[in-house]
């Protein structure tokens, strides 16, 4: 997922994607712990996607706060 894709999401889609990414990360960590995960780079990729989603959410919050002043 690229940052341009993330910026195109509305607020509800952003929250839904964030929740699903966190759930996916939990599943990947469980698979890693039980040695069922073959491609460990998936964990890093999902963590980066979560960071992108959180960054965009925070940027929108700051923009909204600037607009209300």
Short mmCIF file of N, CA and C in Angstrom, two decimals:
data_model
loop_
_atom_site.label_atom_id
_atom_site.label_comp_id
_atom_site.label_asym_id
_atom_site.label_seq_id
_atom_site.Cartn_x
_atom_site.Cartn_y
_atom_site.Cartn_z
N UNK A 1 0.85 -1.16 0.00
CA UNK A 1 0.00 0.00 0.00
C UNK A 1 0.90 1.24 0.00
N UNK A 2 0.60 2.14 -0.90
CA UNK A 2 1.38 3.37 -1.00
C UNK A 2 0.67 4.49 -0.27
N UNK A 3 1.41 5.53 0.06
CA UNK A 3 0.84 6.66 0.79
C UNK A 3 -0.22 7.37 -0.05
N UNK A 4 -0.06 7.36 -1.36
CA UNK A 4 -1.08 7.98 -2.21
C UNK A 4 -2.40 7.22 -2.11
N UNK A 5 -2.32 5.91 -1.96
CA UNK A 5 -3.53 5.11 -1.77
C UNK A 5 -4.18 5.44 -0.43
N UNK A 6 -3.36 5.59 0.59
CA UNK A 6 -3.87 5.88 1.93
C UNK A 6 -4.56 7.23 1.96
N UNK A 7 -4.00 8.21 1.29
CA UNK A 7 -4.59 9.55 1.27
C UNK A 7 -5.93 9.57 0.57
N UNK A 8 -6.18 8.61 -0.31
CA UNK A 8 -7.45 8.57 -1.04
C UNK A 8 -8.59 8.00 -0.19
N UNK A 9 -8.28 7.33 0.92
CA UNK A 9 -9.31 6.75 1.77
C UNK A 9 -10.05 7.84 2.53
N UNK A 10 -11.35 7.62 2.76
CA UNK A 10 -12.06 8.52 3.66
C UNK A 10 -11.82 8.05 5.09
N UNK A 11 -12.33 8.78 6.06
CA UNK A 11 -12.01 8.49 7.47
C UNK A 11 -12.48 7.11 7.90
N UNK A 12 -13.67 6.69 7.46
CA UNK A 12 -14.16 5.38 7.87
C UNK A 12 -13.35 4.26 7.24
N UNK A 13 -12.99 4.42 5.96
CA UNK A 13 -12.14 3.41 5.31
C UNK A 13 -10.78 3.33 5.99
N UNK A 14 -10.27 4.48 6.37
CA UNK A 14 -8.97 4.53 7.04
C UNK A 14 -9.02 3.74 8.35
N UNK A 15 -10.07 3.94 9.12
CA UNK A 15 -10.21 3.23 10.40
C UNK A 15 -10.39 1.73 10.18
N UNK A 16 -11.17 1.36 9.17
CA UNK A 16 -11.39 -0.06 8.88
C UNK A 16 -10.10 -0.73 8.43
N UNK A 17 -9.36 -0.06 7.57
CA UNK A 17 -8.09 -0.62 7.09
C UNK A 17 -7.09 -0.76 8.23
N UNK A 18 -7.11 0.20 9.13
CA UNK A 18 -6.20 0.15 10.28
C UNK A 18 -6.54 -1.04 11.17
N UNK A 19 -7.82 -1.25 11.44
CA UNK A 19 -8.23 -2.39 12.26
C UNK A 19 -7.86 -3.71 11.59
N UNK A 20 -8.12 -3.82 10.30
CA UNK A 20 -7.81 -5.07 9.61
C UNK A 20 -6.30 -5.31 9.54
N UNK A 21 -5.52 -4.25 9.39
CA UNK A 21 -4.06 -4.40 9.36
C UNK A 21 -3.53 -4.86 10.71
N UNK A 22 -4.10 -4.33 11.79
CA UNK A 22 -3.67 -4.76 13.12
C UNK A 22 -4.02 -6.22 13.36
N UNK A 23 -5.19 -6.64 12.90
CA UNK A 23 -5.58 -8.04 13.04
C UNK A 23 -4.66 -8.94 12.21
N UNK A 24 -4.33 -8.49 11.01
CA UNK A 24 -3.43 -9.26 10.16
C UNK A 24 -2.05 -9.40 10.81
N UNK A 25 -1.58 -8.33 11.44
CA UNK A 25 -0.29 -8.39 12.12
C UNK A 25 -0.33 -9.40 13.26
N UNK A 26 -1.41 -9.43 14.01
CA UNK A 26 -1.54 -10.41 15.09
C UNK A 26 -1.50 -11.83 14.55
N UNK A 27 -2.19 -12.07 13.44
CA UNK A 27 -2.19 -13.41 12.83
C UNK A 27 -0.80 -13.79 12.34
N UNK A 28 -0.12 -12.84 11.73
CA UNK A 28 1.23 -13.12 11.24
C UNK A 28 2.19 -13.42 12.39
N UNK A 29 2.07 -12.68 13.47
CA UNK A 29 2.93 -12.94 14.64
C UNK A 29 2.65 -14.32 15.23
N UNK A 30 1.38 -14.70 15.23
CA UNK A 30 1.03 -16.03 15.74
C UNK A 30 1.64 -17.11 14.85
N UNK A 31 1.53 -16.93 13.54
CA UNK A 31 2.12 -17.90 12.61
C UNK A 31 3.64 -17.95 12.77
N UNK A 32 4.25 -16.80 13.00
CA UNK A 32 5.69 -16.76 13.19
C UNK A 32 6.09 -17.52 14.45
N UNK A 33 5.32 -17.35 15.50
CA UNK A 33 5.63 -18.01 16.77
C UNK A 33 5.50 -19.52 16.67
N UNK A 34 4.58 -19.98 15.83
CA UNK A 34 4.37 -21.42 15.68
C UNK A 34 5.15 -21.99 14.49
N UNK A 35 6.04 -21.17 13.93
CA UNK A 35 6.91 -21.58 12.82
C UNK A 35 6.12 -21.97 11.56
N UNK A 36 4.97 -21.35 11.34
CA UNK A 36 4.17 -21.63 10.14
C UNK A 36 4.35 -20.55 9.08
N UNK A 37 4.99 -19.47 9.43
CA UNK A 37 5.17 -18.35 8.50
C UNK A 37 6.47 -18.55 7.73
N UNK A 38 6.34 -18.63 6.41
CA UNK A 38 7.52 -18.85 5.58
C UNK A 38 8.18 -17.54 5.17
N UNK A 39 7.38 -16.52 4.88
CA UNK A 39 7.91 -15.23 4.44
C UNK A 39 7.80 -14.22 5.57
N UNK A 40 8.87 -14.06 6.32
CA UNK A 40 8.82 -13.18 7.49
C UNK A 40 8.80 -11.70 7.12
N UNK A 41 9.07 -11.38 5.88
CA UNK A 41 9.03 -9.97 5.46
C UNK A 41 7.61 -9.43 5.45
N UNK A 42 6.63 -10.30 5.49
CA UNK A 42 5.23 -9.87 5.54
C UNK A 42 4.96 -9.07 6.81
N UNK A 43 5.58 -9.46 7.91
CA UNK A 43 5.40 -8.75 9.17
C UNK A 43 5.88 -7.31 9.04
N UNK A 44 7.05 -7.14 8.47
CA UNK A 44 7.59 -5.79 8.29
C UNK A 44 6.70 -4.95 7.38
N UNK A 45 6.19 -5.56 6.33
CA UNK A 45 5.34 -4.83 5.39
C UNK A 45 4.04 -4.38 6.05
N UNK A 46 3.43 -5.24 6.84
CA UNK A 46 2.18 -4.89 7.52
C UNK A 46 2.44 -3.79 8.55
N UNK A 47 3.57 -3.88 9.25
CA UNK A 47 3.90 -2.84 10.22
C UNK A 47 4.09 -1.49 9.53
N UNK A 48 4.67 -1.50 8.37
CA UNK A 48 4.84 -0.25 7.62
C UNK A 48 3.50 0.30 7.14
N UNK A 49 2.61 -0.60 6.72
CA UNK A 49 1.27 -0.17 6.32
C UNK A 49 0.53 0.47 7.49
N UNK A 50 0.66 -0.14 8.66
CA UNK A 50 0.02 0.42 9.86
C UNK A 50 0.59 1.80 10.15
N UNK A 51 1.89 1.95 10.02
CA UNK A 51 2.51 3.25 10.25
C UNK A 51 2.01 4.30 9.26
N UNK A 52 1.83 3.90 8.02
CA UNK A 52 1.30 4.84 7.02
C UNK A 52 -0.12 5.27 7.38
N UNK A 53 -0.93 4.30 7.80
CA UNK A 53 -2.32 4.60 8.16
C UNK A 53 -2.38 5.52 9.38
N UNK A 54 -1.55 5.23 10.37
CA UNK A 54 -1.54 6.06 11.58
C UNK A 54 -1.02 7.47 11.28
N UNK A 55 -0.04 7.56 10.40
CA UNK A 55 0.50 8.87 10.03
C UNK A 55 -0.55 9.72 9.33
N UNK A 56 -1.29 9.11 8.44
CA UNK A 56 -2.33 9.85 7.73
C UNK A 56 -3.45 10.26 8.68
N UNK A 57 -3.80 9.38 9.60
CA UNK A 57 -4.85 9.72 10.57
C UNK A 57 -4.42 10.91 11.43
N UNK A 58 -3.17 10.90 11.87
CA UNK A 58 -2.66 12.01 12.68
C UNK A 58 -2.58 13.30 11.86
N UNK A 59 -2.18 13.20 10.62
CA UNK A 59 -2.11 14.39 9.76
C UNK A 59 -3.49 15.01 9.59
N UNK A 60 -4.50 14.17 9.45
CA UNK A 60 -5.87 14.68 9.32
C UNK A 60 -6.34 15.33 10.62
N UNK A 61 -5.96 14.75 11.75
CA UNK A 61 -6.32 15.35 13.04
C UNK A 61 -5.68 16.72 13.20
N UNK A 62 -4.41 16.83 12.85
CA UNK A 62 -3.71 18.11 12.96
C UNK A 62 -4.30 19.14 12.01
N UNK A 63 -4.65 18.71 10.82
CA UNK A 63 -5.25 19.62 9.84
C UNK A 63 -6.60 20.13 10.35
N UNK A 64 -7.36 19.24 10.96
CA UNK A 64 -8.66 19.63 11.50
C UNK A 64 -8.49 20.60 12.67
N UNK A 65 -7.48 20.37 13.50
CA UNK A 65 -7.21 21.27 14.63
C UNK A 65 -6.77 22.64 14.13
N UNK A 66 -6.00 22.69 13.07
CA UNK A 66 -5.56 23.96 12.50
C UNK A 66 -6.74 24.73 11.92
N UNK A 67 -7.68 24.00 11.36
CA UNK A 67 -8.85 24.64 10.77
C UNK A 67 -9.81 25.19 11.80
N UNK A 68 -9.81 24.62 13.00
CA UNK A 68 -10.75 25.05 14.03
C UNK A 68 -10.23 26.24 14.84
N UNK A 69 -8.97 26.61 14.67
CA UNK A 69 -8.41 27.74 15.44
C UNK A 69 -8.84 29.06 14.88
#
